[in-house]
Backbone as JSON Lines, residues from 0, in Angstrom:
{"i":0,"aa":"X","n":[71.86,99.06,148.84],"ca":[71.96,98.34,147.19],"c":[72.81,96.82,147.22]}
{"i":1,"aa":"X","n":[71.71,96.28,147.23],"ca":[72.97,94.77,148.02],"c":[73.75,94.91,146.75]}
{"i":2,"aa":"X","n":[75.43,94.63,146.44],"ca":[76.8,94.25,145.82],"c":[76.59,92.86,145.29]}
{"i":3,"aa":"X","n":[76.21,93.28,143.99],"ca":[75.53,91.94,143.72],"c":[77.18,90.93,142.03]}
{"i":4,"aa":"X","n":[77.86,90.09,142.92],"ca":[79.25,89.57,142.27],"c":[78.98,88.85,140.97]}
{"i":5,"aa":"X","n":[77.66,88.83,140.68],"ca":[77.75,87.98,139.82],"c":[76.87,88.71,138.8]}
{"i":6,"aa":"X","n":[75.99,89.46,138.65],"ca":[76.82,90.66,137.22],"c":[77.81,91.44,137.82]}
{"i":7,"aa":"X","n":[77.91,91.61,138.21],"ca":[79.64,92.56,138.5],"c":[80.74,91.44,137.28]}
{"i":8,"aa":"X","n":[80.93,90.71,138.26],"ca":[81.01,89.45,137.1],"c":[80.74,89.35,135.57]}
{"i":9,"aa":"X","n":[80.15,89.07,135.36],"ca":[78.87,88.96,133.68],"c":[79.05,90.47,133.19]}
{"i":10,"aa":"X","n":[79.18,91.94,133.47],"ca":[79.06,92.79,132.6],"c":[80.9,92.83,132.07]}
{"i":11,"aa":"X","n":[81.13,92.82,133.38],"ca":[83.2,93.44,133.23],"c":[83.58,92.06,132.14]}
{"i":12,"aa":"X","n":[82.7,90.59,131.64],"ca":[83.3,89.41,131.03],"c":[82.57,90.02,129.27]}
{"i":13,"aa":"X","n":[81.57,90.84,129.51],"ca":[80.91,91.25,128.53],"c":[82.27,92.34,127.69]}
{"i":14,"aa":"X","n":[82.53,93.67,128.51],"ca":[83.45,94.66,128.49],"c":[84.37,93.91,128.29]}
{"i":15,"aa":"X","n":[85.01,92.59,128.3],"ca":[86.49,92.31,128.37],"c":[86.35,91.89,126.76]}
{"i":16,"aa":"X","n":[84.92,91.47,126.02],"ca":[85.26,90.14,125.23],"c":[84.65,91.46,124.23]}
{"i":17,"aa":"X","n":[83.92,92.32,124.58],"ca":[84.09,94.07,123.16],"c":[85.03,94.01,123.59]}
{"i":18,"aa":"X","n":[86.35,94.5,124.74],"ca":[88.06,95.11,123.83],"c":[88.41,94.22,123.19]}
{"i":19,"aa":"X","n":[87.97,92.35,123.43],"ca":[88.55,91.77,122.28],"c":[88.95,91.95,120.68]}
{"i":20,"aa":"X","n":[86.75,92.08,121.0],"ca":[86.65,91.85,119.79],"c":[87.45,92.95,118.68]}
{"i":21,"aa":"X","n":[87.01,94.57,119.74],"ca":[87.5,95.67,118.58],"c":[88.58,95.43,118.83]}
{"i":22,"aa":"X","n":[89.65,95.23,119.47],"ca":[91.11,95.21,118.73],"c":[91.55,93.9,117.82]}
{"i":23,"aa":"X","n":[90.45,93.01,117.64],"ca":[91.6,91.78,116.68],"c":[90.34,93.08,115.34]}
{"i":24,"aa":"X","n":[89.21,93.43,115.52],"ca":[88.98,94.31,114.24],"c":[90.39,95.11,113.81]}
{"i":25,"aa":"X","n":[90.61,96.03,115.04],"ca":[91.46,97.34,114.62],"c":[92.99,96.24,114.22]}
{"i":26,"aa":"X","n":[93.53,95.44,114.21],"ca":[94.93,94.88,114.29],"c":[93.87,94.14,112.72]}
{"i":27,"aa":"X","n":[93.18,93.64,111.96],"ca":[92.6,92.93,110.79],"c":[92.71,94.65,109.78]}
{"i":28,"aa":"X","n":[91.98,94.99,110.62],"ca":[92.23,96.82,109.45],"c":[92.99,97.0,109.68]}
{"i":29,"aa":"X","n":[94.27,96.54,110.56],"ca":[95.87,97.48,109.85],"c":[96.44,96.67,109.21]}
{"i":30,"aa":"X","n":[96.52,95.06,109.28],"ca":[96.89,94.34,108.45],"c":[96.27,94.44,107.24]}
{"i":31,"aa":"X","n":[95.65,94.65,106.74],"ca":[94.9,94.55,105.04],"c":[95.82,96.29,104.43]}
{"i":32,"aa":"X","n":[95.76,97.05,105.86],"ca":[95.71,98.6,105.62],"c":[97.84,98.35,104.63]}
{"i":33,"aa":"X","n":[98.46,97.8,105.41],"ca":[99.53,97.17,105.52],"c":[99.53,96.31,103.9]}
{"i":34,"aa":"X","n":[99.29,94.76,103.73],"ca":[99.02,95.13,102.85],"c":[99.08,95.34,101.45]}
{"i":35,"aa":"X","n":[97.91,97.03,101.45],"ca":[97.38,97.81,100.73],"c":[99.13,98.49,99.73]}
{"i":36,"aa":"X","n":[99.3,99.0,100.7],"ca":[100.43,99.3,101.0],"c":[101.85,98.93,100.3]}
{"i":37,"aa":"X","n":[101.64,97.05,100.62],"ca":[102.58,96.14,99.88],"c":[102.56,96.8,98.12]}
{"i":38,"aa":"X","n":[101.15,96.23,98.01],"ca":[100.83,96.02,97.0],"c":[100.69,96.88,96.2]}
{"i":39,"aa":"X","n":[101.02,98.17,96.44],"ca":[101.21,100.09,96.26],"c":[102.59,99.43,95.61]}
{"i":40,"aa":"X","n":[103.38,99.72,96.59],"ca":[105.1,99.66,96.46],"c":[105.0,98.56,95.22]}
{"i":41,"aa":"X","n":[104.81,97.58,95.36],"ca":[105.25,96.26,94.52],"c":[105.04,97.24,93.16]}
{"i":42,"aa":"X","n":[103.86,97.54,92.92],"ca":[103.41,98.17,91.95],"c":[104.31,99.36,91.3]}
{"i":43,"aa":"X","n":[104.46,99.73,91.23],"ca":[105.6,101.44,91.47],"c":[106.53,100.47,91.29]}
{"i":44,"aa":"X","n":[107.05,99.57,91.43],"ca":[108.41,98.79,91.27],"c":[108.69,98.51,89.86]}
{"i":45,"aa":"X","n":[107.34,97.39,89.59],"ca":[107.51,96.86,88.41],"c":[107.28,97.84,88.11]}
{"i":46,"aa":"X","n":[106.22,99.12,87.89],"ca":[105.75,99.51,86.4],"c":[108.21,100.25,86.34]}
{"i":47,"aa":"X","n":[108.35,101.01,87.05],"ca":[109.66,101.54,87.09],"c":[110.34,100.27,86.67]}
{"i":48,"aa":"X","n":[111.01,98.9,86.73],"ca":[110.97,97.99,85.95],"c":[111.1,97.77,84.41]}
{"i":49,"aa":"X","n":[109.51,97.79,84.45],"ca":[108.62,97.56,83.24],"c":[109.76,98.79,82.32]}
{"i":50,"aa":"X","n":[109.97,100.52,82.35],"ca":[109.47,100.87,82.13],"c":[111.99,101.49,82.14]}
{"i":51,"aa":"X","n":[112.39,100.55,82.06],"ca":[113.86,100.9,82.69],"c":[114.32,99.47,81.89]}
{"i":52,"aa":"X","n":[113.38,98.48,80.99],"ca":[113.06,97.2,80.69],"c":[113.15,97.55,78.83]}
{"i":53,"aa":"X","n":[112.28,98.59,79.0],"ca":[111.8,99.94,77.63],"c":[112.9,100.39,77.56]}
{"i":54,"aa":"X","n":[113.17,100.99,77.76],"ca":[114.58,102.23,77.68],"c":[115.45,101.28,77.78]}
{"i":55,"aa":"X","n":[115.9,100.39,77.66],"ca":[117.22,99.56,76.91],"c":[116.98,98.87,76.12]}
{"i":56,"aa":"X","n":[115.98,98.45,76.18],"ca":[115.65,98.21,75.1],"c":[115.52,98.82,73.52]}
{"i":57,"aa":"X","n":[114.85,99.61,74.25],"ca":[114.62,100.68,73.27],"c":[116.58,101.63,72.92]}
{"i":58,"aa":"X","n":[117.21,101.42,73.65],"ca":[118.59,102.34,73.54],"c":[119.39,101.27,72.38]}
{"i":59,"aa":"X","n":[119.42,100.51,73.0],"ca":[119.65,99.33,72.0],"c":[119.27,98.78,70.88]}
{"i":60,"aa":"X","n":[118.07,98.68,70.59],"ca":[117.53,98.26,69.12],"c":[116.88,96.91,69.34]}
{"i":61,"aa":"X","n":[116.87,96.25,70.6],"ca":[116.5,95.44,70.76],"c":[115.33,95.14,70.9]}
{"i":62,"aa":"X","n":[115.05,93.66,71.07],"ca":[112.92,93.76,70.75],"c":[113.4,92.35,72.0]}
{"i":63,"aa":"X","n":[112.49,91.99,72.87],"ca":[112.55,91.27,74.11],"c":[110.67,91.23,74.7]}
{"i":64,"aa":"X","n":[109.9,90.89,73.59],"ca":[108.42,90.67,73.57],"c":[107.92,89.96,74.93]}
{"i":65,"aa":"X","n":[108.5,88.98,74.58],"ca":[108.52,88.22,75.6],"c":[108.34,88.84,77.24]}
{"i":66,"aa":"X","n":[109.34,88.85,77.66],"ca":[109.88,89.25,78.76],"c":[108.54,90.94,78.74]}
{"i":67,"aa":"X","n":[109.14,91.78,77.86],"ca":[107.66,92.68,78.25],"c":[106.27,91.59,79.0]}
{"i":68,"aa":"X","n":[105.98,91.49,77.95],"ca":[104.04,90.98,78.49],"c":[104.53,90.06,79.63]}
{"i":69,"aa":"X","n":[105.62,89.94,80.23],"ca":[106.15,89.52,81.67],"c":[105.56,90.1,82.55]}
{"i":70,"aa":"X","n":[106.24,91.5,82.94],"ca":[106.39,92.02,83.51],"c":[104.87,92.73,82.71]}
{"i":71,"aa":"X","n":[104.3,93.53,82.07],"ca":[103.33,93.65,82.12],"c":[101.94,92.66,82.71]}
{"i":72,"aa":"X","n":[102.13,91.8,82.9],"ca":[100.66,90.58,83.09],"c":[101.06,90.46,84.97]}
{"i":73,"aa":"X","n":[102.83,90.48,85.02],"ca":[102.71,91.3,86.54],"c":[101.85,91.68,87.82]}
{"i":74,"aa":"X","n":[102.46,93.21,86.42],"ca":[101.61,94.7,86.85],"c":[100.62,94.36,86.81]}
{"i":75,"aa":"X","n":[99.91,93.43,85.82],"ca":[97.96,93.31,85.46],"c":[97.09,93.01,87.07]}
{"i":76,"aa":"X","n":[98.33,91.8,87.36],"ca":[97.94,91.23,88.88],"c":[98.73,92.36,90.48]}
{"i":77,"aa":"X","n":[99.02,92.28,90.27],"ca":[99.09,93.24,91.28],"c":[98.3,94.66,91.13]}
{"i":78,"aa":"X","n":[97.9,95.21,89.88],"ca":[96.05,96.0,90.27],"c":[94.88,95.13,90.21]}
{"i":79,"aa":"X","n":[94.99,94.04,90.05],"ca":[93.7,93.0,90.77],"c":[94.35,93.51,91.83]}
{"i":80,"aa":"X","n":[95.27,93.07,92.55],"ca":[95.19,92.48,94.06],"c":[94.75,94.12,94.89]}
{"i":81,"aa":"X","n":[95.12,94.98,94.21],"ca":[95.13,96.63,94.12],"c":[93.51,96.98,94.52]}
{"i":82,"aa":"X","n":[92.85,96.73,92.61],"ca":[91.22,96.83,93.31],"c":[90.27,95.99,94.39]}
{"i":83,"aa":"X","n":[90.87,94.66,94.87],"ca":[90.61,93.43,95.57],"c":[90.24,95.07,96.77]}
{"i":84,"aa":"X","n":[91.14,95.09,97.31],"ca":[91.78,95.72,98.22],"c":[90.81,96.46,99.04]}
{"i":85,"aa":"X","n":[90.8,98.15,97.79],"ca":[90.2,98.44,96.98],"c":[88.38,98.52,97.5]}
{"i":86,"aa":"X","n":[88.0,97.61,96.77],"ca":[86.98,96.42,97.4],"c":[85.83,96.12,97.99]}
{"i":87,"aa":"X","n":[86.99,96.8,98.76],"ca":[87.2,95.18,100.16],"c":[86.49,97.1,101.4]}
{"i":88,"aa":"X","n":[87.04,98.16,101.02],"ca":[87.32,99.76,101.93],"c":[88.84,99.33,102.12]}
{"i":89,"aa":"X","n":[89.13,98.97,101.89],"ca":[90.66,99.14,102.09],"c":[91.32,100.34,101.96]}
{"i":90,"aa":"X","n":[91.62,101.45,102.33],"ca":[92.06,102.46,102.1],"c":[92.85,102.75,102.38]}
{"i":91,"aa":"X","n":[94.84,102.7,101.54],"ca":[96.16,103.47,101.81],"c":[96.05,103.88,102.95]}
{"i":92,"aa":"X","n":[97.1,103.9,103.7],"ca":[97.73,105.38,104.63],"c":[98.02,106.82,104.0]}
{"i":93,"aa":"X","n":[97.58,107.64,103.89],"ca":[98.67,109.14,103.39],"c":[100.08,108.1,104.01]}
{"i":94,"aa":"X","n":[100.49,109.06,102.86],"ca":[101.49,109.31,102.47],"c":[101.93,109.99,103.59]}
{"i":95,"aa":"X","n":[103.47,110.07,104.24],"ca":[103.99,111.36,104.62],"c":[104.0,113.14,103.38]}
{"i":96,"aa":"X","n":[104.06,113.36,104.0],"ca":[104.48,114.82,103.69],"c":[106.05,114.52,102.91]}
{"i":97,"aa":"X","n":[106.21,115.14,102.26],"ca":[107.84,114.95,101.59],"c":[108.24,116.71,101.91]}
{"i":98,"aa":"X","n":[109.5,116.75,102.5],"ca":[109.48,118.04,103.33],"c":[109.66,119.01,101.54]}
{"i":99,"aa":"X","n":[108.91,120.16,102.0],"ca":[109.7,120.94,101.22],"c":[110.83,120.98,100.56]}
{"i":100,"aa":"X","n":[111.11,121.83,99.18],"ca":[112.35,122.21,98.33],"c":[112.31,123.48,98.41]}
{"i":101,"aa":"X","n":[113.84,123.97,99.32],"ca":[113.58,124.2,99.84],"c":[115.15,125.92,98.63]}
{"i":102,"aa":"X","n":[115.39,127.13,98.58],"ca":[115.73,127.94,97.57],"c":[117.61,127.68,98.75]}
{"i":103,"aa":"X","n":[118.39,127.59,98.71],"ca":[120.25,127.1,99.28],"c":[120.06,128.76,99.15]}
{"i":104,"aa":"X","n":[119.7,129.87,98.51],"ca":[120.16,131.43,99.2],"c":[119.21,131.49,99.15]}
{"i":105,"aa":"X","n":[117.67,131.18,99.22],"ca":[117.07,132.27,100.28],"c":[116.23,132.28,101.4]}
{"i":106,"aa":"X","n":[116.23,130.58,101.1],"ca":[115.33,130.16,102.07],"c":[113.84,129.67,101.52]}
{"i":107,"aa":"X","n":[113.61,129.9,100.45],"ca":[112.22,130.46,99.94],"c":[111.72,128.87,99.74]}
{"i":108,"aa":"X","n":[110.75,128.16,99.9],"ca":[109.93,126.93,99.76],"c":[109.76,126.93,97.65]}
{"i":109,"aa":"X","n":[109.55,127.22,97.01],"ca":[110.16,126.67,95.79],"c":[110.01,124.67,94.99]}
{"i":110,"aa":"X","n":[109.22,124.72,93.96],"ca":[108.33,123.93,93.85],"c":[109.72,122.11,93.61]}
{"i":111,"aa":"X","n":[109.43,121.16,93.85],"ca":[110.02,120.02,93.42],"c":[110.71,120.68,92.25]}
{"i":112,"aa":"X","n":[110.07,120.69,90.87],"ca":[111.01,120.85,89.69],"c":[111.79,121.91,89.37]}
{"i":113,"aa":"X","n":[111.01,122.75,89.82],"ca":[111.93,124.66,89.3],"c":[113.21,123.89,89.1]}
{"i":114,"aa":"X","n":[114.23,125.0,88.37],"ca":[115.55,125.78,87.81],"c":[115.39,126.6,88.39]}
{"i":115,"aa":"X","n":[114.81,127.78,89.11],"ca":[114.17,128.43,89.55],"c":[113.41,129.35,91.04]}
{"i":116,"aa":"X","n":[114.09,129.51,91.57],"ca":[114.03,130.51,92.85],"c":[112.53,131.91,92.76]}
{"i":117,"aa":"X","n":[111.85,131.03,92.28],"ca":[110.66,132.54,92.33],"c":[111.33,133.74,94.07]}
{"i":118,"aa":"X","n":[111.62,133.48,94.62],"ca":[111.97,134.62,95.9],"c":[112.92,135.21,95.5]}
{"i":119,"aa":"X","n":[114.38,134.76,94.14],"ca":[115.08,135.68,94.45],"c":[115.47,135.54,93.71]}
{"i":120,"aa":"X","n":[115.55,134.13,92.01],"ca":[115.81,134.21,91.51],"c":[116.8,133.71,90.96]}
{"i":121,"aa":"X","n":[116.93,132.75,92.19],"ca":[118.46,132.7,92.11],"c":[118.15,130.72,91.09]}
{"i":122,"aa":"X","n":[119.42,130.27,90.66],"ca":[119.21,129.22,89.93],"c":[119.53,127.62,90.63]}
{"i":123,"aa":"X","n":[118.44,127.51,90.9],"ca":[118.17,125.83,91.75],"c":[119.62,125.15,91.46]}
């Protein structure tokens, strides 16, 4: 069987192009996933800020509807961005598992909001 250098070069070039295309596709998907995660983080921050603002206004008896509307509009824009990314098929990376809360007395795993340990009854 004769050695065909041209065929080998052609095949090698096709494989290199396929690898390049795959790498570019993976990079683009990763970027879109990061965009979604960033948008979700911005949404959570804006929601916390709105909650803090409303709480502060209620506590002081003040009203500031224009500022509340500003936060609500910002939240709506981020939600629209998230929906657009999801419509493109982008999914957020799974969140890392939070470390389990344990009882300081016996080491048993307890619910995050538990007041008492289910294992030994110690107050948490």
